[in-house]
Amino acid sequence: MQLIQQTADLSAYLAADEVIDHHHPLVRKTAARLADGVADSYEYARAAFEFVRDTIAHSQDSGDLRVTWRASDVLEQGTGICYAKAHALAALLRAEDIPTALCYQKFEVVHGLVAVRFNGAWHRQDPRGNKPGVDAQFSLNGERLAFEPDPASDETDCPLLYAAPHPVVLDTLKSAHDRPHLWQTLPTAL
């Protein structure tokens, strides 16, 4: 699948905003800790991916009722669904000047992940969190995502790469008072 930048301006994929708040002290502190001792930006990106995948609990898997959406809150509370974990990873990567986009897949509901830019190309990564049947890995040589869409079931990869969270996703996260409510209102389309 060919990934398509929503905006041609690559600097948009390095920007901070209210969601991907990579200027926040906690994001900066976490990024500095992850960067300590790594050889290059590729190794940093892998470390940040594994940190978010393995350390930030997917709230559905863990049973956590809290809903997070801002990257710094995800890091502080240590929980979030796929969108929130993608926001945290994007902030950590952008904090180290690695262009990072938000992207989505459509299953019964929309699933969120990221794409990183290395060697002039975008590479999707899914920090959702592994569990039985899910084995997402950081890779620039072929995707190792959490889920593979089944076109026969009307599941799709969305090719657009967003510099900021899709408004439907963000509105859904912001309006949910807890995860059970969020689960009932997850978007089924963008």
mmCIF file of N, CA and C in Angstrom, residues 29-105:
data_model
loop_
_atom_site.group_PDB
_atom_site.id
_atom_site.type_symbol
_atom_site.label_atom_id
_atom_site.label_comp_id
_atom_site.label_asym_id
_atom_site.label_seq_id
_atom_site.Cartn_x
_atom_site.Cartn_y
_atom_site.Cartn_z
ATOM 1 N N LYS A 29 11.540 14.408 29.280
ATOM 2 C CA LYS A 29 12.304 13.580 30.225
ATOM 3 C C LYS A 29 12.311 12.119 29.774
ATOM 4 N N THR A 30 11.157 11.633 29.344
ATOM 5 C CA THR A 30 11.064 10.246 28.879
ATOM 6 C C THR A 30 11.902 10.050 27.623
ATOM 7 N N ALA A 31 11.821 11.001 26.697
ATOM 8 C CA ALA A 31 12.606 10.915 25.464
ATOM 9 C C ALA A 31 14.107 10.917 25.775
ATOM 10 N N ALA A 32 14.535 11.767 26.693
ATOM 11 C CA ALA A 32 15.957 11.832 27.048
ATOM 12 C C ALA A 32 16.413 10.512 27.667
ATOM 13 N N ARG A 33 15.582 9.928 28.519
ATOM 14 C CA ARG A 33 15.930 8.641 29.140
ATOM 15 C C ARG A 33 16.051 7.551 28.080
ATOM 16 N N LEU A 34 15.112 7.519 27.123
ATOM 17 C CA LEU A 34 15.144 6.509 26.067
ATOM 18 C C LEU A 34 16.329 6.714 25.119
ATOM 19 N N ALA A 35 16.721 7.979 24.913
ATOM 20 C CA ALA A 35 17.817 8.291 23.993
ATOM 21 C C ALA A 35 19.182 8.011 24.605
ATOM 22 N N ASP A 36 19.245 7.934 25.928
ATOM 23 C CA ASP A 36 20.523 7.739 26.605
ATOM 24 C C ASP A 36 21.141 6.394 26.207
ATOM 25 N N GLY A 37 22.297 6.479 25.583
ATOM 26 C CA GLY A 37 23.033 5.271 25.236
ATOM 27 C C GLY A 37 22.659 4.611 23.925
ATOM 28 N N VAL A 38 21.682 5.159 23.194
ATOM 29 C CA VAL A 38 21.358 4.555 21.897
ATOM 30 C C VAL A 38 22.282 5.136 20.822
ATOM 31 N N ALA A 39 22.544 4.338 19.819
ATOM 32 C CA ALA A 39 23.537 4.700 18.805
ATOM 33 C C ALA A 39 23.041 5.720 17.792
ATOM 34 N N ASP A 40 21.765 5.657 17.419
ATOM 35 C CA ASP A 40 21.272 6.517 16.348
ATOM 36 C C ASP A 40 19.752 6.655 16.446
ATOM 37 N N SER A 41 19.179 7.419 15.511
ATOM 38 C CA SER A 41 17.741 7.685 15.554
ATOM 39 C C SER A 41 16.920 6.423 15.319
ATOM 40 N N TYR A 42 17.439 5.503 14.529
ATOM 41 C CA TYR A 42 16.734 4.236 14.305
ATOM 42 C C TYR A 42 16.617 3.460 15.620
ATOM 43 N N GLU A 43 17.721 3.342 16.357
ATOM 44 C CA GLU A 43 17.689 2.618 17.636
ATOM 45 C C GLU A 43 16.809 3.343 18.648
ATOM 46 N N TYR A 44 16.822 4.684 18.604
ATOM 47 C CA TYR A 44 15.934 5.443 19.480
ATOM 48 C C TYR A 44 14.471 5.147 19.141
ATOM 49 N N ALA A 45 14.153 5.150 17.854
ATOM 50 C CA ALA A 45 12.771 4.892 17.428
ATOM 51 C C ALA A 45 12.313 3.513 17.883
ATOM 52 N N ARG A 46 13.167 2.522 17.768
ATOM 53 C CA ARG A 46 12.837 1.173 18.237
ATOM 54 C C ARG A 46 12.615 1.178 19.754
ATOM 55 N N ALA A 47 13.491 1.856 20.486
ATOM 56 C CA ALA A 47 13.359 1.911 21.947
ATOM 57 C C ALA A 47 12.066 2.615 22.360
ATOM 58 N N ALA A 48 11.731 3.710 21.686
ATOM 59 C CA ALA A 48 10.494 4.430 22.004
ATOM 60 C C ALA A 48 9.274 3.567 21.680
ATOM 61 N N PHE A 49 9.310 2.900 20.538
ATOM 62 C CA PHE A 49 8.216 2.004 20.155
ATOM 63 C C PHE A 49 8.024 0.917 21.211
ATOM 64 N N GLU A 50 9.098 0.241 21.581
ATOM 65 C CA GLU A 50 9.002 -0.852 22.547
ATOM 66 C C GLU A 50 8.563 -0.348 23.918
ATOM 67 N N PHE A 51 9.002 0.852 24.289
ATOM 68 C CA PHE A 51 8.574 1.449 25.553
ATOM 69 C C PHE A 51 7.053 1.639 25.565
ATOM 70 N N VAL A 52 6.523 2.263 24.518
ATOM 71 C CA VAL A 52 5.073 2.512 24.478
ATOM 72 C C VAL A 52 4.315 1.193 24.346
ATOM 73 N N ARG A 53 4.768 0.322 23.466
ATOM 74 C CA ARG A 53 4.088 -0.961 23.276
ATOM 75 C C ARG A 53 4.033 -1.764 24.567
ATOM 76 N N ASP A 54 5.162 -1.830 25.292
ATOM 77 C CA ASP A 54 5.294 -2.743 26.419
ATOM 78 C C ASP A 54 5.040 -2.124 27.786
ATOM 79 N N THR A 55 5.188 -0.808 27.923
ATOM 80 C CA THR A 55 5.088 -0.162 29.228
ATOM 81 C C THR A 55 3.759 0.548 29.440
ATOM 82 N N ILE A 56 3.189 1.096 28.384
ATOM 83 C CA ILE A 56 1.888 1.764 28.492
ATOM 84 C C ILE A 56 0.821 0.706 28.254
ATOM 85 N N ALA A 57 0.022 0.435 29.269
ATOM 86 C CA ALA A 57 -1.004 -0.610 29.158
ATOM 87 C C ALA A 57 -2.118 -0.188 28.207
ATOM 88 N N HIS A 58 -2.536 -1.116 27.357
ATOM 89 C CA HIS A 58 -3.742 -0.885 26.554
ATOM 90 C C HIS A 58 -4.912 -1.027 27.521
ATOM 91 N N SER A 59 -5.681 0.030 27.697
ATOM 92 C CA SER A 59 -6.689 0.050 28.763
ATOM 93 C C SER A 59 -7.758 -1.031 28.609
ATOM 94 N N GLN A 60 -8.050 -1.443 27.396
ATOM 95 C CA GLN A 60 -9.017 -2.533 27.223
ATOM 96 C C GLN A 60 -8.431 -3.854 27.740
ATOM 97 N N ASP A 61 -7.159 -4.090 27.442
ATOM 98 C CA ASP A 61 -6.510 -5.322 27.891
ATOM 99 C C ASP A 61 -6.365 -5.354 29.410
ATOM 100 N N SER A 62 -6.022 -4.207 30.001
ATOM 101 C CA SER A 62 -5.740 -4.161 31.435
ATOM 102 C C SER A 62 -6.987 -3.941 32.294
ATOM 103 N N GLY A 63 -8.081 -3.526 31.653
ATOM 104 C CA GLY A 63 -9.300 -3.241 32.405
ATOM 105 C C GLY A 63 -9.332 -1.851 33.012
ATOM 106 N N ASP A 64 -8.369 -1.006 32.659
ATOM 107 C CA ASP A 64 -8.314 0.362 33.183
ATOM 108 C C ASP A 64 -9.488 1.165 32.611
ATOM 109 N N LEU A 65 -10.188 1.869 33.452
ATOM 110 C CA LEU A 65 -11.373 2.617 33.019
ATOM 111 C C LEU A 65 -11.056 4.027 32.534
ATOM 112 N N ARG A 66 -9.816 4.485 32.760
ATOM 113 C CA ARG A 66 -9.476 5.855 32.378
ATOM 114 C C ARG A 66 -9.325 5.996 30.862
ATOM 115 N N VAL A 67 -9.681 7.192 30.383
ATOM 116 C CA VAL A 67 -9.506 7.524 28.973
ATOM 117 C C VAL A 67 -8.459 8.628 28.886
ATOM 118 N N THR A 68 -7.395 8.358 28.161
ATOM 119 C CA THR A 68 -6.342 9.354 27.937
ATOM 120 C C THR A 68 -6.306 9.685 26.448
ATOM 121 N N TRP A 69 -5.837 10.884 26.149
ATOM 122 C CA TRP A 69 -5.698 11.257 24.743
ATOM 123 C C TRP A 69 -4.479 12.128 24.485
ATOM 124 N N ARG A 70 -4.069 12.924 25.455
ATOM 125 C CA ARG A 70 -2.878 13.776 25.318
ATOM 126 C C ARG A 70 -1.638 12.932 25.616
ATOM 127 N N ALA A 71 -0.607 13.045 24.808
ATOM 128 C CA ALA A 71 0.589 12.216 24.949
ATOM 129 C C ALA A 71 1.158 12.263 26.361
ATOM 130 N N SER A 72 1.293 13.455 26.940
ATOM 131 C CA SER A 72 1.866 13.563 28.283
ATOM 132 C C SER A 72 1.002 12.856 29.318
ATOM 133 N N ASP A 73 -0.313 12.894 29.155
ATOM 134 C CA ASP A 73 -1.218 12.192 30.074
ATOM 135 C C ASP A 73 -1.095 10.682 29.924
ATOM 136 N N VAL A 74 -0.925 10.223 28.697
ATOM 137 C CA VAL A 74 -0.738 8.791 28.454
ATOM 138 C C VAL A 74 0.518 8.321 29.184
ATOM 139 N N LEU A 75 1.599 9.078 29.067
ATOM 140 C CA LEU A 75 2.848 8.710 29.740
ATOM 141 C C LEU A 75 2.706 8.787 31.255
ATOM 142 N N GLU A 76 2.033 9.825 31.736
ATOM 143 C CA GLU A 76 1.880 9.997 33.186
ATOM 144 C C GLU A 76 1.004 8.900 33.791
ATOM 145 N N GLN A 77 -0.112 8.578 33.126
ATOM 146 C CA GLN A 77 -1.059 7.606 33.680
ATOM 147 C C GLN A 77 -0.726 6.168 33.289
ATOM 148 N N GLY A 78 0.110 5.999 32.264
ATOM 149 C CA GLY A 78 0.543 4.665 31.872
ATOM 150 C C GLY A 78 -0.543 3.815 31.260
ATOM 151 N N THR A 79 -1.511 4.465 30.610
ATOM 152 C CA THR A 79 -2.622 3.727 30.015
ATOM 153 C C THR A 79 -3.196 4.481 28.829
ATOM 154 N N GLY A 80 -3.863 3.742 27.954
ATOM 155 C CA GLY A 80 -4.554 4.341 26.816
ATOM 156 C C GLY A 80 -4.928 3.273 25.814
ATOM 157 N N ILE A 81 -5.901 3.596 24.964
ATOM 158 C CA ILE A 81 -6.223 2.674 23.881
ATOM 159 C C ILE A 81 -5.280 2.971 22.716
ATOM 160 N N CYS A 82 -5.487 2.303 21.606
ATOM 161 C CA CYS A 82 -4.558 2.403 20.470
ATOM 162 C C CYS A 82 -4.289 3.844 20.060
ATOM 163 N N TYR A 83 -5.325 4.686 19.992
ATOM 164 C CA TYR A 83 -5.123 6.077 19.569
ATOM 165 C C TYR A 83 -4.194 6.798 20.539
ATOM 166 N N ALA A 84 -4.452 6.647 21.829
ATOM 167 C CA ALA A 84 -3.667 7.332 22.851
ATOM 168 C C ALA A 84 -2.214 6.856 22.829
ATOM 169 N N LYS A 85 -2.020 5.555 22.663
ATOM 170 C CA LYS A 85 -0.660 5.022 22.597
ATOM 171 C C LYS A 85 0.057 5.552 21.351
ATOM 172 N N ALA A 86 -0.655 5.684 20.244
ATOM 173 C CA ALA A 86 -0.073 6.264 19.031
ATOM 174 C C ALA A 86 0.312 7.722 19.278
ATOM 175 N N HIS A 87 -0.512 8.471 20.005
ATOM 176 C CA HIS A 87 -0.196 9.869 20.311
ATOM 177 C C HIS A 87 1.080 9.945 21.149
ATOM 178 N N ALA A 88 1.200 9.055 22.139
ATOM 179 C CA ALA A 88 2.399 9.054 22.986
ATOM 180 C C ALA A 88 3.642 8.718 22.179
ATOM 181 N N LEU A 89 3.558 7.713 21.326
ATOM 182 C CA LEU A 89 4.710 7.349 20.510
ATOM 183 C C LEU A 89 5.072 8.476 19.551
ATOM 184 N N ALA A 90 4.088 9.091 18.936
ATOM 185 C CA ALA A 90 4.362 10.210 18.024
ATOM 186 C C ALA A 90 5.089 11.330 18.764
ATOM 187 N N ALA A 91 4.666 11.641 19.984
ATOM 188 C CA ALA A 91 5.315 12.703 20.751
ATOM 189 C C ALA A 91 6.761 12.340 21.078
ATOM 190 N N LEU A 92 6.985 11.110 21.504
ATOM 191 C CA LEU A 92 8.354 10.687 21.829
ATOM 192 C C LEU A 92 9.267 10.726 20.596
ATOM 193 N N LEU A 93 8.744 10.327 19.452
ATOM 194 C CA LEU A 93 9.548 10.335 18.227
ATOM 195 C C LEU A 93 9.787 11.761 17.736
ATOM 196 N N ARG A 94 8.753 12.570 17.744
ATOM 197 C CA ARG A 94 8.913 13.959 17.312
ATOM 198 C C ARG A 94 9.840 14.727 18.253
ATOM 199 N N ALA A 95 9.862 14.359 19.523
ATOM 200 C CA ALA A 95 10.761 15.009 20.481
ATOM 201 C C ALA A 95 12.218 14.835 20.069
ATOM 202 N N GLU A 96 12.504 13.790 19.326
ATOM 203 C CA GLU A 96 13.860 13.525 18.829
ATOM 204 C C GLU A 96 13.977 13.778 17.325
ATOM 205 N N ASP A 97 13.088 14.632 16.808
ATOM 206 C CA ASP A 97 13.121 15.067 15.399
ATOM 207 C C ASP A 97 12.965 13.939 14.397
ATOM 208 N N ILE A 98 12.147 12.962 14.727
ATOM 209 C CA ILE A 98 11.819 11.885 13.788
ATOM 210 C C ILE A 98 10.411 12.152 13.264
ATOM 211 N N PRO A 99 10.257 12.455 11.969
ATOM 212 C CA PRO A 99 8.923 12.712 11.434
ATOM 213 C C PRO A 99 8.005 11.515 11.701
ATOM 214 N N THR A 100 6.837 11.822 12.266
ATOM 215 C CA THR A 100 5.894 10.777 12.651
ATOM 216 C C THR A 100 4.488 11.208 12.286
ATOM 217 N N ALA A 101 3.765 10.310 11.628
ATOM 218 C CA ALA A 101 2.381 10.556 11.229
ATOM 219 C C ALA A 101 1.455 9.634 12.011
ATOM 220 N N LEU A 102 0.217 10.038 12.103
ATOM 221 C CA LEU A 102 -0.827 9.182 12.652
ATOM 222 C C LEU A 102 -1.568 8.564 11.482
ATOM 223 N N CYS A 103 -1.876 7.296 11.590
ATOM 224 C CA CYS A 103 -2.598 6.627 10.519
ATOM 225 C C CYS A 103 -3.581 5.640 11.128
ATOM 226 N N TYR A 104 -4.436 5.115 10.281
ATOM 227 C CA TYR A 104 -5.563 4.331 10.778
ATOM 228 C C TYR A 104 -5.847 3.126 9.890
ATOM 229 N N GLN A 105 -6.488 2.157 10.512
ATOM 230 C CA GLN A 105 -7.028 0.991 9.817
ATOM 231 C C GLN A 105 -8.507 0.915 10.186
#
